[in-house]
């Protein structure tokens, strides 16, 4: 359900969002792939793990989530007593769409000796069917805590799963999902770009296919890529992830040059996430004004999904181990 268009002519959206944020005791959380104006007005901008932690810890009464649905769902799972609004409820994710819960359940049932290590980019139902959730910044730490003889299903991103599998020399059964954004980078165009900037390192998100990741000098989550930009030698970086993250790089490192890795047309517009782009200042304003669209999750489903998310938060922080997974 997309927010109906409203006549907002003459409204100072920034000022109104500021006013409503105070009036509602709201916190605005934004992912690095959001439009710059949403990143600028947010209380906190981060990667999926950092945003989950913020959502779990906030004292606010309302969480306005500038991101996609699985992120807002995660906020609601971790903070059930808060009102969680997502400016546009149609902000989905191709990875979530690739993994229907009933098919995932059947896949799990066909492999009863495997545990499910599942990327956070999935539905609440799939989280409830999983043992441990991971984000791109926590996956390596968590995988290393799982005994080597434990068989693993990894879904829904086959590229992140394949990257982990190669890096740690661990076989995993991979669900065949992909991110349409990271899938769109072109190796040919990337190599042409690197020939033009031979000294520039390439930083890539592990959702990229191997033919992109294999050329990268650094592979990591959005916050990892941002950190790499802050410490890299030289003054130019080629960025193989959704290009809105470049906004934070330009804010932090105004003297440096950041070039988005190209798609097949030699341009990077095809690499803008169409789901993330659905959120706008107008829709954020309306969501704070009307406290809708809200994310709601049925309680038994929420509790089932929370188990795998809590295991991620604990294992990523080093406060718990894999432990006994119990019966599903
Ligand atoms: P991270 O921000 O956790 O790296 O995830 C990227 C992503 O896919 C968001 O959709
Ligand atoms: Fe999903 Fe890819 Fe968009 Fe992230 S960038 S929300 S993984 S489609």
Coordinates of C-alpha atoms and ligand atoms in Angstrom, one line a residue:
X1 CA 0.0 0.0 0.0
X2 CA 1.6 3.3 -1.1
X3 CA 0.7 6.5 0.8
X4 CA -1.8 8.4 -1.2
X5 CA -0.5 11.6 -2.8
X6 CA -1.4 14.7 -0.7
X7 CA -1.2 18.4 -1.6
X8 CA 1.8 19.5 0.5
X9 CA 2.3 22.7 -1.4
X10 CA 3.8 25.4 0.8
X11 CA 4.7 23.1 3.6
X12 CA 8.3 23.3 4.9
X13 CA 8.8 19.6 5.1
X14 CA 12.1 19.8 7.1
X15 CA 10.6 22.1 9.7
X16 CA 7.4 20.0 10.0
X17 CA 9.3 16.8 10.3
X18 CA 11.4 18.4 13.1
X19 CA 8.3 19.5 14.9
X20 CA 6.6 16.1 14.6
X21 CA 9.7 14.3 15.7
X22 CA 9.6 16.2 19.0
X23 CA 5.8 16.1 19.4
X24 CA 5.7 12.3 18.8
X25 CA 8.9 11.5 20.7
X26 CA 10.0 9.8 17.5
X27 CA 13.4 8.6 16.3
X28 CA 14.2 8.6 12.6
X29 CA 16.4 5.8 11.5
X30 CA 17.8 5.7 8.0
X31 CA 19.8 3.2 5.9
X32 CA 22.8 4.4 3.8
X33 CA 20.8 3.6 0.7
X34 CA 18.2 6.3 1.4
X35 CA 18.0 9.6 -0.5
X36 CA 20.5 12.2 0.9
X37 CA 17.7 14.4 2.4
X38 CA 16.4 11.5 4.4
X39 CA 19.9 10.6 5.6
X40 CA 20.4 14.2 6.6
X41 CA 17.3 14.5 8.7
X42 CA 17.7 11.1 10.4
X43 CA 18.8 10.8 14.0
X44 CA 20.9 7.8 13.0
X45 CA 22.2 6.4 9.7
X46 CA 23.6 3.0 9.6
X47 CA 23.9 -0.5 8.2
X48 CA 21.4 -3.3 8.9
X49 CA 23.1 -4.5 12.1
X50 CA 23.6 -1.0 13.6
X51 CA 20.0 -0.1 12.7
X52 CA 18.7 -3.3 14.4
X53 CA 20.7 -2.4 17.5
X54 CA 19.4 1.2 17.6
X55 CA 15.8 0.0 17.1
X56 CA 16.2 -2.5 20.1
X57 CA 17.6 0.2 22.4
X58 CA 15.7 3.4 21.7
X59 CA 13.6 5.3 24.3
X60 CA 11.5 6.8 21.6
X61 CA 7.7 6.1 21.4
X62 CA 7.8 6.0 17.6
X63 CA 10.4 4.7 15.2
X64 CA 10.1 6.2 11.7
X65 CA 12.1 3.7 9.6
X66 CA 13.6 5.1 6.4
X67 CA 14.6 1.8 4.9
X68 CA 12.8 -1.2 3.5
X69 CA 10.1 -3.4 5.0
X70 CA 12.3 -6.2 6.4
X71 CA 14.2 -3.5 8.3
X72 CA 11.1 -1.9 9.8
X73 CA 9.8 -5.4 10.6
X74 CA 13.0 -6.1 12.5
X75 CA 12.5 -2.9 14.5
X76 CA 9.0 -4.0 15.4
X77 CA 10.2 -7.6 16.3
X78 CA 12.8 -6.1 18.7
X79 CA 10.7 -3.2 20.0
X80 CA 7.1 -4.4 20.0
X81 CA 5.8 -1.6 22.2
X82 CA 6.9 1.1 19.9
X83 CA 4.9 2.4 17.0
X84 CA 7.0 1.6 13.9
X85 CA 6.1 3.5 10.7
X86 CA 7.6 2.9 7.3
X87 CA 7.1 5.9 4.9
X88 CA 6.1 3.6 2.0
X89 CA 5.0 0.0 2.8
X90 CA 5.8 -1.0 -0.7
X91 CA 9.5 -0.7 0.0
X92 CA 10.3 -4.4 -0.3
X93 CA 13.4 -6.3 -1.3
X94 CA 14.2 -8.7 -4.1
X95 CA 15.9 -11.0 -1.7
X96 CA 12.9 -11.2 0.5
X97 CA 10.7 -11.8 -2.5
X98 CA 13.0 -14.7 -3.7
X99 CA 12.3 -16.7 -0.5
X100 CA 8.6 -17.5 0.1
X101 CA 8.2 -19.0 3.6
X102 CA 6.4 -22.2 2.5
X103 CA 9.2 -23.0 0.0
X104 CA 11.9 -22.2 2.6
X105 CA 10.1 -24.4 5.2
X106 CA 10.0 -27.3 2.7
X107 CA 13.7 -26.8 1.9
X108 CA 14.5 -27.0 5.6
X109 CA 12.4 -30.1 6.1
X110 CA 14.3 -31.7 3.2
X111 CA 17.6 -31.1 5.1
X112 CA 16.8 -31.8 8.8
X113 CA 20.5 -32.2 9.7
X114 CA 21.3 -28.6 8.6
X115 CA 20.8 -25.4 10.6
X116 CA 19.5 -22.3 8.8
X117 CA 21.8 -19.3 8.9
X118 CA 19.7 -16.6 7.2
X119 CA 20.5 -13.2 5.9
X120 CA 18.4 -10.5 7.6
X121 CA 17.0 -9.5 4.1
X122 CA 14.0 -11.9 4.5
X123 CA 10.5 -11.9 5.8
X124 CA 9.5 -12.3 9.4
X125 CA 8.1 -15.7 8.6
X126 CA 11.5 -16.8 7.2
X127 CA 13.2 -15.4 10.3
X128 CA 10.8 -17.5 12.4
X129 CA 11.9 -20.6 10.4
X130 CA 15.6 -19.8 10.9
X131 CA 18.2 -20.6 13.6
X132 CA 20.5 -17.6 13.4
X133 CA 20.1 -14.3 11.4
X134 CA 23.1 -12.6 10.1
X135 CA 23.8 -9.2 8.4
X136 CA 26.6 -8.5 6.1
X137 CA 28.6 -7.0 8.9
X138 CA 28.0 -9.8 11.4
X139 CA 28.0 -12.9 9.1
X140 CA 31.7 -13.6 9.3
X141 CA 31.9 -13.4 13.1
X142 CA 28.9 -15.6 13.5
X143 CA 29.9 -18.2 10.9
X144 CA 33.2 -18.7 12.7
X145 CA 31.3 -19.6 15.9
X146 CA 29.5 -22.5 14.2
X147 CA 31.3 -25.8 14.5
X148 CA 32.9 -26.9 11.2
X149 CA 31.0 -30.2 11.2
X150 CA 27.7 -28.5 11.5
X151 CA 25.8 -28.5 8.1
X152 CA 24.4 -25.1 7.1
X153 CA 21.7 -23.8 4.8
X154 CA 22.4 -20.2 3.9
X155 CA 19.6 -18.1 2.4
X156 CA 18.3 -16.1 0.7
X157 CA 21.4 -14.4 -0.9
X158 CA 23.4 -16.8 -2.8
X159 CA 26.2 -14.3 -3.5
X160 CA 26.7 -13.4 0.2
X161 CA 26.5 -17.2 1.0
X162 CA 29.0 -18.0 -1.8
X163 CA 31.4 -15.3 -0.7
X164 CA 31.4 -16.7 2.9
X165 CA 31.7 -20.2 1.7
X166 CA 34.8 -19.4 -0.4
X167 CA 36.4 -17.2 2.2
X168 CA 36.0 -19.7 5.0
X169 CA 36.3 -22.8 2.9
X170 CA 32.9 -24.1 4.1
X171 CA 30.3 -25.8 2.1
X172 CA 26.8 -24.5 2.6
X173 CA 23.6 -25.2 0.8
X174 CA 22.7 -21.9 -0.8
X175 CA 19.2 -20.6 -1.5
X176 CA 19.2 -19.1 -5.0
X177 CA 18.2 -15.5 -4.3
X178 CA 19.9 -12.4 -5.5
X179 CA 19.8 -8.6 -4.9
X180 CA 18.7 -7.0 -8.2
X181 CA 20.8 -4.0 -7.4
X182 CA 24.1 -5.7 -6.8
X183 CA 23.4 -8.1 -9.6
X184 CA 23.3 -5.2 -12.1
X185 CA 27.0 -4.2 -11.9
X186 CA 28.9 -5.0 -15.1
X187 CA 32.4 -6.6 -14.9
X188 CA 33.3 -5.2 -18.3
X189 CA 32.4 -1.6 -17.4
X190 CA 34.1 -2.0 -14.0
X191 CA 37.3 -3.0 -15.6
X192 CA 37.1 -0.1 -18.1
X193 CA 36.6 2.3 -15.1
X194 CA 39.5 0.8 -13.3
X195 CA 41.7 1.3 -16.4
X196 CA 40.8 5.0 -16.2
X197 CA 41.6 5.2 -12.5
X198 CA 44.4 2.6 -12.0
X199 CA 45.3 3.8 -8.5
X200 CA 41.7 3.7 -7.2
X201 CA 40.8 0.8 -5.0
X202 CA 37.5 -1.0 -5.5
X203 CA 35.2 -1.6 -2.5
X204 CA 32.3 -4.0 -3.0
X205 CA 29.4 -5.3 -1.0
X206 CA 29.3 -9.1 -0.6
X207 CA 25.8 -9.1 -2.3
X208 CA 27.7 -8.5 -5.6
X209 CA 28.3 -11.6 -7.7
X210 CA 31.8 -13.2 -7.7
X211 CA 32.8 -11.5 -11.0
X212 CA 32.6 -8.2 -9.2
X213 CA 33.8 -9.2 -5.7
X214 CA 36.9 -10.9 -7.2
X215 CA 38.2 -7.5 -8.4
X216 CA 37.6 -5.8 -5.1
X217 CA 40.3 -4.6 -2.8
X218 CA 37.8 -4.5 0.1
X219 CA 34.6 -6.5 0.6
X220 CA 32.2 -5.6 3.4
X221 CA 28.9 -4.3 4.6
X222 CA 27.9 -0.7 3.9
X223 CA 29.4 0.5 7.2
X224 CA 32.5 -1.5 6.4
X225 CA 32.8 0.2 3.0
X226 CA 32.4 3.6 4.6
X227 CA 35.1 2.8 7.1
X228 CA 37.4 1.6 4.3
X229 CA 36.8 4.9 2.5
X230 CA 38.0 6.7 5.6
X231 CA 41.2 4.8 5.9
X232 CA 42.1 4.1 2.3
X233 CA 45.3 5.4 0.7
X234 CA 44.8 7.7 -2.3
X235 CA 42.0 10.1 -3.1
X236 CA 39.6 8.1 -5.3
X237 CA 37.4 5.1 -4.6
X238 CA 35.3 2.9 -6.9
X239 CA 32.2 1.9 -4.9
X240 CA 30.4 -1.3 -5.9
X241 CA 27.2 -1.0 -3.8
X242 CA 24.0 1.1 -4.0
X243 CA 25.3 4.6 -4.8
X244 CA 23.4 6.6 -2.2
X245 CA 26.1 5.6 0.3
X246 CA 28.4 8.0 -1.5
X247 CA 26.5 10.8 0.3
X248 CA 28.1 9.8 3.6
X249 CA 31.5 9.5 2.0
X250 CA 31.3 13.0 0.5
X251 CA 30.2 14.4 3.9
X252 CA 33.0 12.7 5.8
X253 CA 35.8 13.1 3.1
X254 CA 35.0 16.2 1.1
X255 CA 38.4 16.3 -0.7
X256 CA 38.1 12.8 -2.1
X257 CA 36.4 11.3 -5.2
X258 CA 33.9 8.5 -5.1
X259 CA 32.8 6.8 -8.3
X260 CA 29.8 4.4 -8.3
X261 CA 30.6 1.2 -10.1
X262 CA 28.7 1.1 -13.5
X263 CA 26.0 -1.2 -14.8
X264 CA 26.0 -2.6 -18.3
X265 CA 25.1 0.8 -19.8
X266 CA 28.2 2.3 -18.4
X267 CA 26.1 4.4 -16.0
X268 CA 25.2 3.6 -12.4
X269 CA 21.5 4.6 -12.4
X270 CA 20.4 1.0 -12.7
X271 CA 22.1 0.4 -9.4
X272 CA 19.8 2.6 -7.4
X273 CA 17.6 0.4 -5.2
X274 CA 14.0 1.0 -6.5
X275 CA 12.6 -0.1 -3.1
X276 CA 14.7 2.2 -1.0
X277 CA 13.9 5.0 -3.4
X278 CA 10.2 4.8 -2.6
X279 CA 10.7 6.7 0.6
X280 CA 10.6 10.5 0.3
X281 CA 10.6 13.5 2.6
X282 CA 6.9 13.9 1.8
X283 CA 6.1 10.3 2.8
X284 CA 8.2 10.6 5.9
X285 CA 6.3 13.8 6.9
X286 CA 2.9 12.1 6.3
X287 CA 4.0 9.0 8.3
X288 CA 4.9 11.1 11.3
X289 CA 1.8 13.2 11.0
X290 CA -0.7 10.3 10.6
X291 CA 1.4 7.6 12.3
X292 CA 0.7 5.3 9.3
X293 CA 1.6 3.1 7.5
X294 CA 2.4 1.1 10.6
X295 CA 4.2 -2.2 10.7
X296 CA 2.3 -4.8 12.8
X297 CA 3.3 -8.4 13.5
X298 CA 1.2 -11.1 15.1
X299 CA 2.6 -11.9 18.5
X300 CA 3.5 -15.6 18.2
X301 CA 5.2 -15.0 14.8
X302 CA 7.1 -12.1 16.4
X303 CA 8.3 -14.2 19.2
X304 CA 9.4 -17.0 16.9
X305 CA 11.3 -14.6 14.7
X306 CA 12.9 -12.8 17.7
X307 CA 14.7 -16.0 18.7
X308 CA 16.9 -16.0 15.6
X309 CA 17.4 -12.2 15.8
X310 CA 18.4 -12.3 19.4
X311 CA 20.9 -15.1 18.6
X312 CA 22.4 -12.8 16.0
X313 CA 22.6 -9.8 18.3
X314 CA 24.2 -12.0 21.1
X315 CA 26.6 -13.9 18.8
X316 CA 27.7 -10.7 17.0
X317 CA 28.4 -9.0 20.4
X318 CA 30.2 -12.1 21.7
X319 CA 27.8 -12.4 24.7
X320 CA 26.3 -15.8 23.7
X321 CA 27.4 -18.8 21.6
X322 CA 25.3 -20.9 19.2
X323 CA 24.0 -22.8 22.2
X324 CA 21.2 -25.4 22.0
X325 CA 18.9 -24.6 19.1
X326 CA 16.1 -26.7 20.5
X327 CA 13.1 -28.0 18.6
X328 CA 11.7 -25.8 15.9
Ligands
LIG1 P1 24.1 -3.7 5.0 O1 23.8 -2.2 5.2 O2 23.9 -4.4 6.3 O3 25.5 -3.8 4.5 O4 23.1 -4.3 4.0 C1 22.9 -3.8 2.8 C2 21.5 -4.1 2.2 O5 21.3 -5.0 1.5 C3 20.4 -3.3 2.6 O6 19.4 -3.7 1.9
LIG2 FE1 17.0 -5.5 -1.2 FE2 19.1 -5.1 -2.8 FE3 17.4 -3.1 -2.3 FE4 19.1 -4.0 -0.3 S1 19.7 -3.0 -2.2 S2 16.9 -3.6 -0.2 S3 19.2 -6.2 -0.8 S4 16.9 -5.0 -3.4

